[in-house]
Coordinates of C-alpha atoms in Angstrom, one line a residue:
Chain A
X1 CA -18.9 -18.2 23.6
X2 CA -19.6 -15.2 20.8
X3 CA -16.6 -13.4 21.4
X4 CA -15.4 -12.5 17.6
X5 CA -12.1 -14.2 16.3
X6 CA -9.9 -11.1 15.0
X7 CA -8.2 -11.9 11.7
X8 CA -5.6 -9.2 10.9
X9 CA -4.1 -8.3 7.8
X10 CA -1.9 -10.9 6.6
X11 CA -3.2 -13.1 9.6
X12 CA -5.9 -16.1 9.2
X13 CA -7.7 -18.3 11.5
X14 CA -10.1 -21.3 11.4
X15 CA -12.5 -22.3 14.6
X16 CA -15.5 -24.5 15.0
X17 CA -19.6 -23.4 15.4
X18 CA -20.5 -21.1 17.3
X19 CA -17.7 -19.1 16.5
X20 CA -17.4 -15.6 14.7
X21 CA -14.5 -14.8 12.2
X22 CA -14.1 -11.5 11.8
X23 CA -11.8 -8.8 9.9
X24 CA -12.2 -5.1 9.9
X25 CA -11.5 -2.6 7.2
X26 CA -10.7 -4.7 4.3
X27 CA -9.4 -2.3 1.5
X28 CA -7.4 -4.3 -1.6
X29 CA -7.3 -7.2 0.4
X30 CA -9.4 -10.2 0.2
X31 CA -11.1 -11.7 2.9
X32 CA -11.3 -15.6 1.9
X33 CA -13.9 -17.3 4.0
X34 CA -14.1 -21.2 3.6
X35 CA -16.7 -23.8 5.8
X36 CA -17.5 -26.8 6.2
X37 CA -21.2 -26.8 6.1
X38 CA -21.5 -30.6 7.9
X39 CA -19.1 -29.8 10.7
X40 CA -20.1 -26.2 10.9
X41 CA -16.1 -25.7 10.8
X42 CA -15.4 -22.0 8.9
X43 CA -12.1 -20.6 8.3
X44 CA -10.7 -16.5 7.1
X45 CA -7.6 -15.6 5.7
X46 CA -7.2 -12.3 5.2
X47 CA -4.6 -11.9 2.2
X48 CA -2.8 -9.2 0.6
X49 CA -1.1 -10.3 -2.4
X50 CA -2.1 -12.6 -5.4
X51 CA 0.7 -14.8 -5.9
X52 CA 3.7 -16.2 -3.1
X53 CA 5.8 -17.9 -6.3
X54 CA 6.1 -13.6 -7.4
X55 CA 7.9 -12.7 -4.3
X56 CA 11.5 -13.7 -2.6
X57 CA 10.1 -12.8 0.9
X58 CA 7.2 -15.2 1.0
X59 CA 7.7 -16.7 4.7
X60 CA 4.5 -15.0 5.6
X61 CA 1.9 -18.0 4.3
X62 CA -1.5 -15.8 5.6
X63 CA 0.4 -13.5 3.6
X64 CA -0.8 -14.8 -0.2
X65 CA -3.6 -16.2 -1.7
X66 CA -2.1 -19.2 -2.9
X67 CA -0.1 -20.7 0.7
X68 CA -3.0 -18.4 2.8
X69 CA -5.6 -20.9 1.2
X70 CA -3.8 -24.1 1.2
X71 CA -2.9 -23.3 5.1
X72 CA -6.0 -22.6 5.9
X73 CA -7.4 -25.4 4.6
X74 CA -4.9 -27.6 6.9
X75 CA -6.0 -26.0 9.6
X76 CA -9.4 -26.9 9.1
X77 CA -9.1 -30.1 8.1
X78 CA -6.9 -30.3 11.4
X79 CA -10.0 -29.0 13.5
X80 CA -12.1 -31.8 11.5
X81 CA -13.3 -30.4 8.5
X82 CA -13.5 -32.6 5.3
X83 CA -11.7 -30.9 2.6
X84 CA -14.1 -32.1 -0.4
X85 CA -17.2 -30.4 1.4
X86 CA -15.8 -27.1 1.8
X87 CA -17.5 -24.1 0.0
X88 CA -16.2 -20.5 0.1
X89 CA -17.2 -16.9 0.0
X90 CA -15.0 -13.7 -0.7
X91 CA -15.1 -10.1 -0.1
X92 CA -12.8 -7.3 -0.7
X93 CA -10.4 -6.4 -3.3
X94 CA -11.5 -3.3 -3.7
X95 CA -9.2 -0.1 -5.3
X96 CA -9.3 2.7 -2.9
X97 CA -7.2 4.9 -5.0
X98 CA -8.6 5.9 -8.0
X99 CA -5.2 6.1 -9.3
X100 CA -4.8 6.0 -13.5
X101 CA -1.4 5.0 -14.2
X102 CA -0.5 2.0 -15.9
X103 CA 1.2 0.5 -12.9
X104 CA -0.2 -2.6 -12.0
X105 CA 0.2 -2.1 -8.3
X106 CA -3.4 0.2 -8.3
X107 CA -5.1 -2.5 -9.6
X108 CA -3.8 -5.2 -6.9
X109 CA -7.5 -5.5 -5.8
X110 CA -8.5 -7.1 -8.6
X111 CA -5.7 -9.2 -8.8
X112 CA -6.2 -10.3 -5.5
X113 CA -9.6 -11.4 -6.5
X114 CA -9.0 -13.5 -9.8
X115 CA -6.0 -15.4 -7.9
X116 CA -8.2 -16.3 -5.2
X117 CA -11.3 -17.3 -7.5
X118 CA -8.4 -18.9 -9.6
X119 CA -6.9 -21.2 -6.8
X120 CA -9.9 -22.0 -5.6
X121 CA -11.3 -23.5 -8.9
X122 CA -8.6 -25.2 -9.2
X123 CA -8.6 -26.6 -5.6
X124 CA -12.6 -27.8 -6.9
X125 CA -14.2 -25.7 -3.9
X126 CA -17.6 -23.9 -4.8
X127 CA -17.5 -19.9 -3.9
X128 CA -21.2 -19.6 -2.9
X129 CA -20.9 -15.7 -2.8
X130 CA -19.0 -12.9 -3.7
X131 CA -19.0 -9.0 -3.0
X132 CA -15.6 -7.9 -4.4
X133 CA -14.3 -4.7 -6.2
X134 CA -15.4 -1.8 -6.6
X135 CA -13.9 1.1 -4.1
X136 CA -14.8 1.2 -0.8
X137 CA -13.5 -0.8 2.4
X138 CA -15.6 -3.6 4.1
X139 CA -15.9 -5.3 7.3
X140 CA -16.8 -8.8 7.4
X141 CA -18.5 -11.4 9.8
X142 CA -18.5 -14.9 9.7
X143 CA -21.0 -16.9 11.7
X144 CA -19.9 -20.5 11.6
X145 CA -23.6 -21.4 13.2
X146 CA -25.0 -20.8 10.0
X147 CA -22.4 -19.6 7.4
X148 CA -23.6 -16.7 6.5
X149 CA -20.8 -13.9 5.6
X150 CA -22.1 -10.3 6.9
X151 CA -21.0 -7.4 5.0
X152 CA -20.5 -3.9 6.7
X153 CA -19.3 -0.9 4.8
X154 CA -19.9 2.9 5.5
X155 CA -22.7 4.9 4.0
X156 CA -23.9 1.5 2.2
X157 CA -26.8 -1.0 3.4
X158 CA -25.2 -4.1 4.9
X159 CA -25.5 -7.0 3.2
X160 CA -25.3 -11.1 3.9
X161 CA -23.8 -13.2 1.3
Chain B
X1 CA 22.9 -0.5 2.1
X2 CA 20.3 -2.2 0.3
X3 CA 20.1 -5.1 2.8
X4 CA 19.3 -2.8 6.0
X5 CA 17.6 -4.6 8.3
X6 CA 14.3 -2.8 9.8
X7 CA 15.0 -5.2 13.1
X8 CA 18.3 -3.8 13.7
X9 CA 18.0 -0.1 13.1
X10 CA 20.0 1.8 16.1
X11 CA 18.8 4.8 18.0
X12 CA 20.9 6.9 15.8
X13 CA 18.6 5.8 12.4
X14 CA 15.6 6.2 14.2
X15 CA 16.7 9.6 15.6
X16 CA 17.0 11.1 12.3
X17 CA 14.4 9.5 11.0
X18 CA 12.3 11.1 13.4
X19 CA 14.3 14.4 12.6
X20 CA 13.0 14.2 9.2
X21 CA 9.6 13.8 10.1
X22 CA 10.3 16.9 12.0
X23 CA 11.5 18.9 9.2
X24 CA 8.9 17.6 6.5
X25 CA 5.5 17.8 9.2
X26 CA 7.3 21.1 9.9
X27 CA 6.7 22.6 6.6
X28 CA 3.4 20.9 6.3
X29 CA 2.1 22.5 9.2
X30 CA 3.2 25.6 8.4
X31 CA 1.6 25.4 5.0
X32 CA -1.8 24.4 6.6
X33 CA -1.8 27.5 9.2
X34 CA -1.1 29.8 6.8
X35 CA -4.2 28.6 4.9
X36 CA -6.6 28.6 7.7
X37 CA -4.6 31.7 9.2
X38 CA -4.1 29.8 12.5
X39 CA -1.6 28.5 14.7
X40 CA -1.1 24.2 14.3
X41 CA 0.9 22.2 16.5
X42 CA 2.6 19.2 15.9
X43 CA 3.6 16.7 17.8
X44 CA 7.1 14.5 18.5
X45 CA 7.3 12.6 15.0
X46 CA 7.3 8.8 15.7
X47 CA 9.3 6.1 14.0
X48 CA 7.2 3.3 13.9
X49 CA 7.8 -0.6 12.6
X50 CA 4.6 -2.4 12.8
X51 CA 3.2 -5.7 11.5
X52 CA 0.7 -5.3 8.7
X53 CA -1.9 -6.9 11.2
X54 CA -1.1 -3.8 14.1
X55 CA -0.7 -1.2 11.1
X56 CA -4.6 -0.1 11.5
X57 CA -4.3 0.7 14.7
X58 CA -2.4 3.8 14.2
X59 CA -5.3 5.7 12.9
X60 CA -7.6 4.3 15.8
X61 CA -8.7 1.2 14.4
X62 CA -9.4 -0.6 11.2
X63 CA -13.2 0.8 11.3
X64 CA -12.2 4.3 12.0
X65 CA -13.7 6.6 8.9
X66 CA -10.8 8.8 7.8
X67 CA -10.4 10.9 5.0
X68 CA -6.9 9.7 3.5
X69 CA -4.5 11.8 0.9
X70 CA -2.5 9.5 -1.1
X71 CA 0.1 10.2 -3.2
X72 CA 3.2 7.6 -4.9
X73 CA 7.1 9.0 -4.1
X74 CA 9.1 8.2 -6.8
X75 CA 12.8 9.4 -7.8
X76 CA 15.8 8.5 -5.5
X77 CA 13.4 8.0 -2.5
X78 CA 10.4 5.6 -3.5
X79 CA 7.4 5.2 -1.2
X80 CA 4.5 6.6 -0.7
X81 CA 3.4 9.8 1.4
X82 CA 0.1 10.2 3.2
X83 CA -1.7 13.0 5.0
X84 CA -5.0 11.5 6.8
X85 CA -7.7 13.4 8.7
X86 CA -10.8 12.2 11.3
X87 CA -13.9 12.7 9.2
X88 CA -14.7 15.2 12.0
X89 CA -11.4 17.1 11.7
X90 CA -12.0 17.0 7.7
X91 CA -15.5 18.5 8.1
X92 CA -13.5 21.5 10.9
X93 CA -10.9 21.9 8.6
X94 CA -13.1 22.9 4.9
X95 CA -15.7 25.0 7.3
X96 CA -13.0 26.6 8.7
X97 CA -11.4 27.2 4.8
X98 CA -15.2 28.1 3.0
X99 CA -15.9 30.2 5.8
X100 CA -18.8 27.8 7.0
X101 CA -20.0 27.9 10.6
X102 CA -18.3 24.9 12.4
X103 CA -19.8 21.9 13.6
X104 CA -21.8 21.8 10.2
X105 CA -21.4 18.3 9.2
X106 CA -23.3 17.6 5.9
X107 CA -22.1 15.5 3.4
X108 CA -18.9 17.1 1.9
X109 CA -19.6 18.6 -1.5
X110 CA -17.9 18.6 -4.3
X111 CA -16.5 21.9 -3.5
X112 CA -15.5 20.6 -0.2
X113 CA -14.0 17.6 -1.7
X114 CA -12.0 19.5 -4.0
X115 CA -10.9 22.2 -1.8
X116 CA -9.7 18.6 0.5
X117 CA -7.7 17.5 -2.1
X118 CA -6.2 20.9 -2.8
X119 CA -5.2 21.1 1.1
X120 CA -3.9 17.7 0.7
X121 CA -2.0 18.4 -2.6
X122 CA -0.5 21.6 -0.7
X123 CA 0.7 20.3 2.5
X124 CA 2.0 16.8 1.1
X125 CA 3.9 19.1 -1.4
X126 CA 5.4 21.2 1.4
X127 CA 6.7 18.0 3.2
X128 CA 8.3 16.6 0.6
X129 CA 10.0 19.4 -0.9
X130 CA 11.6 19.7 2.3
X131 CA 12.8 16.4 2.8
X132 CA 14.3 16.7 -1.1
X133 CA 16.2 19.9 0.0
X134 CA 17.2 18.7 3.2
X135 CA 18.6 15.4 1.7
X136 CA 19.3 16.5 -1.8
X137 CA 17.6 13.3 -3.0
X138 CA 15.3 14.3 -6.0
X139 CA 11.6 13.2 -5.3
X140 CA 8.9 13.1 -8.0
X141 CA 5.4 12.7 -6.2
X142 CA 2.4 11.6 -8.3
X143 CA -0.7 13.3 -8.4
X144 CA -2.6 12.6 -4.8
X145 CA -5.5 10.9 -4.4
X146 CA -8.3 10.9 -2.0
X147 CA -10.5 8.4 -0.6
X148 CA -12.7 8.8 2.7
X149 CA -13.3 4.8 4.2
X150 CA -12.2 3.1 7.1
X151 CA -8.4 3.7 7.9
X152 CA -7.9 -0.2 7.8
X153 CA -8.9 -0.5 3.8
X154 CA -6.8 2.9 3.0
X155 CA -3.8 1.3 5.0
X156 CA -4.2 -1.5 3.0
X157 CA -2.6 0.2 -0.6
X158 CA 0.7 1.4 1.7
X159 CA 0.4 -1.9 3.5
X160 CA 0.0 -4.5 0.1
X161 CA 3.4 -2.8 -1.3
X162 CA 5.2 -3.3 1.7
X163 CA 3.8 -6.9 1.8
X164 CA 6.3 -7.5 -1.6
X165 CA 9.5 -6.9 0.2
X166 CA 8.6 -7.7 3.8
X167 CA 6.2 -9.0 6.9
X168 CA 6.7 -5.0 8.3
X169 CA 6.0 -1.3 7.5
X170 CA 7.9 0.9 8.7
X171 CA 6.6 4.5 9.0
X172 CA 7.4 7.9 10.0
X173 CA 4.0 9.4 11.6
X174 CA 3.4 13.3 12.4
X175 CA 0.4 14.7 14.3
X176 CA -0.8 17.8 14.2
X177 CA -3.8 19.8 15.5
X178 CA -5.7 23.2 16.0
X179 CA -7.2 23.0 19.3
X180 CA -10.0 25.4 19.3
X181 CA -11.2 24.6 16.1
X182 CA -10.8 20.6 16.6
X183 CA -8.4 19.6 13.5
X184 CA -6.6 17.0 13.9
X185 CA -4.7 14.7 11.8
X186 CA -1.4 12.8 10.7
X187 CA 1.3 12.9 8.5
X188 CA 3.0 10.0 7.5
X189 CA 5.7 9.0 5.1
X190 CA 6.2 5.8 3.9
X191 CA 9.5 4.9 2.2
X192 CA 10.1 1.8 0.9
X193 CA 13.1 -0.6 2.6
X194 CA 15.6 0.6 0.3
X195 CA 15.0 4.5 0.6
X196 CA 15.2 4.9 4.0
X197 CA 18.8 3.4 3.7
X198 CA 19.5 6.3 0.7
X199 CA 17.7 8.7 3.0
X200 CA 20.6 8.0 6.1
X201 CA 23.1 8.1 3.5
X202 CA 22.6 11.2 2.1
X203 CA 22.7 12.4 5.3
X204 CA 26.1 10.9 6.2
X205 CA 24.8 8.4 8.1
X206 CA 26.4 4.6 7.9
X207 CA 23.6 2.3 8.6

């Protein structure tokens, strides 16, 4: 079966090989993809805000990087996945708005980012690859046959992490 | 009125809601024909409450290039305002202002860029001086922005601040279009979960 797996915004989902993740149009968000190289078991979350301790209306866990990752992790591990073999790889966070003020809300991209690396460290999972910042949106692939992460963005060479 | 409740809104709210989408795509549109000295329609605003992971599919899907207007609403009504064009339309739309046959579609320049900012800067400007007249709420809008990507990754900065107060957007969407010259493009205003509750107040509506 190759039919892609959508993951929405706030939304994330695990499946086993061959299966493709995908999300579309990632902007500040930050597409975290994790696998389990042994099982071939990958899972995406596609999150939009650093931190769910920040924020009174957390209920959403695909919402944040901290519960998106820890729930996606279940899942996997749920599916069969062995949590201390699982890698990761990111994209997104970009700022699409080249907007100068000191608010901190224009630079939520970046944010986005170091909370994910953050948890992730601390959670002792290895982020193989990484295509993050900058300003323009991204489309990602993830081929759970052999874990590579593709890269789609327009007016920009595609690129496999 | 801070705790209205986007899942209970009655047919009332959303009517004038959609009434001042009317008002403010109204005075958009008329700001944008009198620059390209044609006639734009505009279509029945909608009211719409979507889940961040549907919110994409407004502008025809995540992948959909756009060119997008951005700009931040702050004073009594905080939100954010956005005025968003089909690449296509974008490329119709500066011909049609530089006098360029249509149906060129090289890369926009930087003259093309600015002169799509300055459209943007114009028309938003229209729109939201009229909702600040019609509701005597004072609105401050920040300088607007531009950014030309897929409509999924410029949903994402309106979508990531309504992701701090709740699972939903909720939106107030305009179309518009020139027919013979193929422009076409949306307006859509953004307030935040408090603001639209000022906005039905101020005009004397109990939510």
């Amino acid at each position: 079966m190759n039919d892609k797996i959508k993951v929405g915004m706030a939304d994330l989902n695990a499946c086993l090989s061959p299966g493709i993740l995908t999300t579309l149009g990632l902007g500040s968000c930050v597409g975290i993809v994790l696998y389990d190289p042994l099982k071939k078991i990958g899972g995406l979350a596609h999150i939009m805000l650093p931190d769910s301790t920040q924020i009174k209306n957390n209920s959403n866990v695909a919402k944040f990087a901290d519960t998106g990752i820890n729930k996606l992790i279940d899942d996997m591990v749920r599916l069969g996945a062995s949590k201390n073999r699982l890698v990761a790889k990111l994209a997104g966070g970009a700022q699409m708005f080249s907007f100068k003020t000191s608010n901190d809300l224009m630079r939520i991209g970046d944010r986005n980012v170091e909370a994910s690396v953050k948890i992730l460290r601390r959670l002792g999972i290895k982020i193989l690859g990484q295509d993050t910042g900058k300003n323009y949106g991204r489309t990602i692939e993830f081929y759970t046959d052999t874990g590579d992460l593709f890269i789609k963005t327009i007016g920009k060479e595609n690129k496999i992490i | 009125m801070d705790n209205i409740n986007i899942d209970t809104l009655d047919n009332i709210h959303l009517d004038v809601l959609k009434e001042i989408g009317n008002i403010g795509a109204g005075n958009a549109t008329t700001a944008l024909s009198q620059m390209i000295n044609k006639k734009v329609d505009m279509s029945v605003p909608k009211v719409r409450i979507l889940e961040f992971k549907e919110l994409s599919d407004i502008l025809g899907g995540a992948e959909n290039q756009v060119v997008g207007i951005l700009l931040a609403v702050e004073g009594e009504i905080k939100g954010m305002m956005m005025f968003v064009l089909e690449t296509t339309s974008a490329h119709n739309l500066v011909n049609l202002l530089m006098g360029k046959a249509l149906n060129t579609f090289e890369e926009f320049s930087e003259m093309d860029l600015s002169a799509l900012q300055e459209i943007g800067n114009i028309i938003t400007g229209a729109y939201l001086s009229s909702l600040s007249s019609l509701t005597n709420l004072r609105i401050h809008p920040s300088v607007p922005h531009m950014a030309i990507d897929m409509a999924g990754a410029i949903l994402s900065v309106p979508a990531i601040e309504f992701g701090k107060i709740g699972d939903k957007a909720l939106l107030i969407q305009t179309g518009f279009g020139e027919g013979e010259h193929k422009v076409f493009g949306n307006f859509i205003l953004i307030p935040d979960v408090k603001s639209y509750g000022t906005i039905l107040t101020s005009l004397g509506i109990t939510a």
